[in-house]
mmCIF file of C-alpha atoms in Angstrom:
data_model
loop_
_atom_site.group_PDB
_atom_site.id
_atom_site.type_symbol
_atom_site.label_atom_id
_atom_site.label_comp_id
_atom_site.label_asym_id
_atom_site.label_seq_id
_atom_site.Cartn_x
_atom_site.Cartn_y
_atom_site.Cartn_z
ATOM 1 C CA UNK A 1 194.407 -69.869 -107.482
ATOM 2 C CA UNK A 2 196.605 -68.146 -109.850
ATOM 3 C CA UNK A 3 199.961 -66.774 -109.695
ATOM 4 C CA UNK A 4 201.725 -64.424 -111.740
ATOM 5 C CA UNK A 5 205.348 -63.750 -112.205
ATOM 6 C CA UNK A 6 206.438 -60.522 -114.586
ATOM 7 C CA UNK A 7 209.949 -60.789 -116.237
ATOM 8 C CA UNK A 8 210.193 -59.064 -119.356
ATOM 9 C CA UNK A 9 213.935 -58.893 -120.117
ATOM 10 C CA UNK A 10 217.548 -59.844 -121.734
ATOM 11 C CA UNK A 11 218.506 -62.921 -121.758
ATOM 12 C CA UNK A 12 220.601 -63.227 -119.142
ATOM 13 C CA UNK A 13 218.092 -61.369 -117.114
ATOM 14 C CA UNK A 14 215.437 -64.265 -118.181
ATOM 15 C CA UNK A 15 217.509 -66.751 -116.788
ATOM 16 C CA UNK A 16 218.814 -65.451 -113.737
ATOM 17 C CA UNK A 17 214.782 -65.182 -112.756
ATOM 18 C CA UNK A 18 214.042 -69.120 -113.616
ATOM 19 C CA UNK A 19 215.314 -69.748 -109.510
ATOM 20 C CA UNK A 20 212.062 -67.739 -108.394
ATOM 21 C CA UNK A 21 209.205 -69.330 -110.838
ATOM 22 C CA UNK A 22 210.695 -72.974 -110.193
ATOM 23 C CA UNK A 23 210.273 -72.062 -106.537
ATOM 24 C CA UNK A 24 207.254 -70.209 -106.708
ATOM 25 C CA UNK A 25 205.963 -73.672 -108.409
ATOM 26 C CA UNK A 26 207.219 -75.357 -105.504
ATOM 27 C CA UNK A 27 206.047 -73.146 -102.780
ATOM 28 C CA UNK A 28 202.584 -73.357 -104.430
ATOM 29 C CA UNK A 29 202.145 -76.591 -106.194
ATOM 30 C CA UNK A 30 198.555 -76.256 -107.227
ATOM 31 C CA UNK A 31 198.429 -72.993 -108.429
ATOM 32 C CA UNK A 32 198.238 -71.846 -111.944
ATOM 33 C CA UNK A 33 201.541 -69.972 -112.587
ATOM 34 C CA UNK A 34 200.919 -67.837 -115.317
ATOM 35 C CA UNK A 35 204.659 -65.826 -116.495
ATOM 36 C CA UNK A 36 204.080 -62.386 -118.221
ATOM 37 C CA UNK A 37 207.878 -62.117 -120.250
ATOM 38 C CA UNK A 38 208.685 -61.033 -123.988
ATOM 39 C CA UNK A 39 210.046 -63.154 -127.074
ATOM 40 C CA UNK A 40 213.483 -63.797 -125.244
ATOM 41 C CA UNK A 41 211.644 -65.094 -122.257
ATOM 42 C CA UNK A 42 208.936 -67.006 -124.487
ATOM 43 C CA UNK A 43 212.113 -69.286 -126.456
ATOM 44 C CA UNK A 44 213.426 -69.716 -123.198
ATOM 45 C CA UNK A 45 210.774 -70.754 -120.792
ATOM 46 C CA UNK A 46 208.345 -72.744 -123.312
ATOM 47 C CA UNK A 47 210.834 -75.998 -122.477
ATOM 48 C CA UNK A 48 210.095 -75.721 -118.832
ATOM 49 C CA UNK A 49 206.846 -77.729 -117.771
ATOM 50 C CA UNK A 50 206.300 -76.047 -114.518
ATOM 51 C CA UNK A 51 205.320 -73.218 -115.872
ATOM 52 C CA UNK A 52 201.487 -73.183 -116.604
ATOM 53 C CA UNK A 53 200.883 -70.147 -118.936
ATOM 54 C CA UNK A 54 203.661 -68.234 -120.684
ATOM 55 C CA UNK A 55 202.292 -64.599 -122.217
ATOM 56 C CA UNK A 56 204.252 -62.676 -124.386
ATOM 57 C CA UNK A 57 204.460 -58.849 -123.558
ATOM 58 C CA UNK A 58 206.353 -57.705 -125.792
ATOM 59 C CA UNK A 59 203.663 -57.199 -128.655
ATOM 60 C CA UNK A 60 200.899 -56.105 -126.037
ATOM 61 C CA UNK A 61 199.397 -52.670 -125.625
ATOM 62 C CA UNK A 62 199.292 -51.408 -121.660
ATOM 63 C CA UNK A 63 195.470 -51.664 -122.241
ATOM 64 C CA UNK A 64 195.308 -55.015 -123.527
ATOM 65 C CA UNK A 65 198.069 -56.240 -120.737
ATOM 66 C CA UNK A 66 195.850 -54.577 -118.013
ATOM 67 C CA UNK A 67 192.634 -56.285 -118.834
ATOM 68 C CA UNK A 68 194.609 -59.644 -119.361
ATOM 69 C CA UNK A 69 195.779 -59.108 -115.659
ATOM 70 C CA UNK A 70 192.609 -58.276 -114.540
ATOM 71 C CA UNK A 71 190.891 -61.494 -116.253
ATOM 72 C CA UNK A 72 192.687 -63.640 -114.763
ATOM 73 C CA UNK A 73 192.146 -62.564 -110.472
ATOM 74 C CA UNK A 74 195.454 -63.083 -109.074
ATOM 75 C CA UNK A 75 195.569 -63.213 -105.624
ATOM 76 C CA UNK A 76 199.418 -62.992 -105.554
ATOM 77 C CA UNK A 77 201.637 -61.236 -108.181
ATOM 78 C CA UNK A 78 205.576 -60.945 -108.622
ATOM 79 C CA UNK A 79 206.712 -58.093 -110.543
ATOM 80 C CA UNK A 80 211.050 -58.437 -110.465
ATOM 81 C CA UNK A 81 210.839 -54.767 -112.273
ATOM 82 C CA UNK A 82 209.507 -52.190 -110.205
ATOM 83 C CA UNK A 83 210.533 -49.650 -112.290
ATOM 84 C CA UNK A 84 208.448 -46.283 -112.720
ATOM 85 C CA UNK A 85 206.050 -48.130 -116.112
ATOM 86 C CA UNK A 86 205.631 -50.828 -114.898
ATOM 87 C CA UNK A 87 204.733 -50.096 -111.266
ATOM 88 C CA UNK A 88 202.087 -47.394 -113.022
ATOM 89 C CA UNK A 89 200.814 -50.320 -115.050
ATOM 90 C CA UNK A 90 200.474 -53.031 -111.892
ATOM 91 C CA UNK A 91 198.644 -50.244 -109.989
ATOM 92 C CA UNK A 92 195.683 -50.176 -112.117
ATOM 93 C CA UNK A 93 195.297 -53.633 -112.306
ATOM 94 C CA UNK A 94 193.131 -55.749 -109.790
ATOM 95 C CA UNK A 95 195.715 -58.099 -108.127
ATOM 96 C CA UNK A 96 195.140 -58.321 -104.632
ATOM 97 C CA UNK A 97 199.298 -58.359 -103.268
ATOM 98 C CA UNK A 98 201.988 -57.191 -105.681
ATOM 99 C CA UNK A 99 204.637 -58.178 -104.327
ATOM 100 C CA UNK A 100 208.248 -56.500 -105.884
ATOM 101 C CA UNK A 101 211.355 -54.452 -104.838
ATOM 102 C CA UNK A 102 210.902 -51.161 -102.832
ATOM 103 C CA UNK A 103 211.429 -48.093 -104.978
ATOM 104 C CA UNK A 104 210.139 -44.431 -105.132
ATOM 105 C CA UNK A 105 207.479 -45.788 -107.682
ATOM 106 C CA UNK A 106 206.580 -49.030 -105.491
ATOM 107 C CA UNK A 107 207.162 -47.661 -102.457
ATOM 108 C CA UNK A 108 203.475 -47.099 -100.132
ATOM 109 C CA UNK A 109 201.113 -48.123 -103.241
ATOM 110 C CA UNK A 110 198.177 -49.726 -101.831
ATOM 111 C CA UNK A 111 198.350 -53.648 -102.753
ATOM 112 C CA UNK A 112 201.977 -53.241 -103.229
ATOM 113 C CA UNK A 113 204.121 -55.561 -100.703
ATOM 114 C CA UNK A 114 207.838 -54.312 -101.063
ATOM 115 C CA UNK A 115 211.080 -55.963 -99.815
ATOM 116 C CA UNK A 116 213.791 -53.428 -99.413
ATOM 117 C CA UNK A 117 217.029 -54.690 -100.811
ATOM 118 C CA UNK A 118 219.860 -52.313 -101.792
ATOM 119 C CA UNK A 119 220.940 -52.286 -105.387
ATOM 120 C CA UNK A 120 224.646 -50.727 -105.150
ATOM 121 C CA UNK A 121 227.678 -53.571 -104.773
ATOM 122 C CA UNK A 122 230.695 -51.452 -103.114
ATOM 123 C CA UNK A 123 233.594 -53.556 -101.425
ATOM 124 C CA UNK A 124 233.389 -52.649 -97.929
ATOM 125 C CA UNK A 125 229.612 -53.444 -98.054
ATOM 126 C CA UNK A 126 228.673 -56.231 -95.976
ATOM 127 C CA UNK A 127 227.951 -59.242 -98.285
ATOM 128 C CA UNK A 128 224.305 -59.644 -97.221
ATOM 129 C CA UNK A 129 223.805 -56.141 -99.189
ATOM 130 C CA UNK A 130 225.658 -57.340 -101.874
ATOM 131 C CA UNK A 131 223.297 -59.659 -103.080
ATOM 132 C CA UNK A 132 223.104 -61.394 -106.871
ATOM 133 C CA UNK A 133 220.365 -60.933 -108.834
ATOM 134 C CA UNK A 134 218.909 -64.467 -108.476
ATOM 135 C CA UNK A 135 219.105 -64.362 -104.708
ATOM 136 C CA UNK A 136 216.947 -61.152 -104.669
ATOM 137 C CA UNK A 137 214.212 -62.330 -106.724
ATOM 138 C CA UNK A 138 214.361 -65.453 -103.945
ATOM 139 C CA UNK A 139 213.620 -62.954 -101.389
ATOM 140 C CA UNK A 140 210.605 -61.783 -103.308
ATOM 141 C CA UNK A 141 209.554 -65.222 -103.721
ATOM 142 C CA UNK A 142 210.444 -66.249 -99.636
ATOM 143 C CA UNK A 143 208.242 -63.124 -99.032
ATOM 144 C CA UNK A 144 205.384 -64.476 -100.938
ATOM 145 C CA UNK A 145 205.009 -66.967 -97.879
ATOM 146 C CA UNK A 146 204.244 -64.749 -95.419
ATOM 147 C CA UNK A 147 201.325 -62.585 -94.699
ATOM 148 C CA UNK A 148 201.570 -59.037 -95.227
ATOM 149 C CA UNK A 149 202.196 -56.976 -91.796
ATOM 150 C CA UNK A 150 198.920 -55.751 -90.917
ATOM 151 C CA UNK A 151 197.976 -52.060 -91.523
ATOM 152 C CA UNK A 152 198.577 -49.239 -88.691
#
């Protein structure tokens, strides 16, 4: 089974998601975790052995990146950036659950699982909406785990 995980970031960004591919690798030990990032991701998360492929994005066309996707049938798929391009890209790719943050561009896609989480950090806030970065992309992972609610 393969499993991909789509971080294509800063640095900082890059690091903060290395909490939900080490526990994707735990939560499924003998899949293939395959990490789509670019060149800052690459030097960073080559030294880590639980990672099983590392592919660079940064040089790749949105052709080429589609047809890699689709190669490779994943039956699960975490994309940390559901922003409007790359939610267009996932959508014409073959993977079977997407699962990512809710947004206007995620939001009711078919294969696209979405965990609502708000973004904004305002004092009087409860601190379970003021979550950090790393603990969201936990929740995405935590989600992976359980089925999909069944359609109405």
């Amino acid at each position: 089974m393969n499993i991909g995980f789509y971080r294509a970031s800063l640095i900082g960004d890059n690091m903060v998601a290395l909490y939900g591919i080490y526990a994707m690798k735990c939560l499924h030990p003998d899949a293939t975790l395959i990490v789509y990032t670019n060149a800052y991701g690459i030097n960073l998360y080559s030294q880590f052995h639980f990672i099983d492929v590392l592919i660079d994005v940064g040089e790749m066309s949105e052709k080429t990146l589609i047809e890699d996707i689709n190669s490779r049938n994943f039956a699960l798929f975490i994309l940390t950036q559901s922003n409007r391009a790359a939610c267009h890209i996932f959508k014409q790719t073959n993977i079977k659950r997407i699962i990512t943050f809710m947004t206007r561009w995620s939001f009711a896609k078919q294969r696209f699982d979405t965990v609502y989480i708000p973004r904004f950090s305002i004092a009087y806030v409860p601190y379970v909406l003021r979550l950090p970065q790393y603990k969201r992309i936990l929740k995405l992972v935590y989600h992976s785990i359980n089925p999909p609610p069944p359609p109405l």
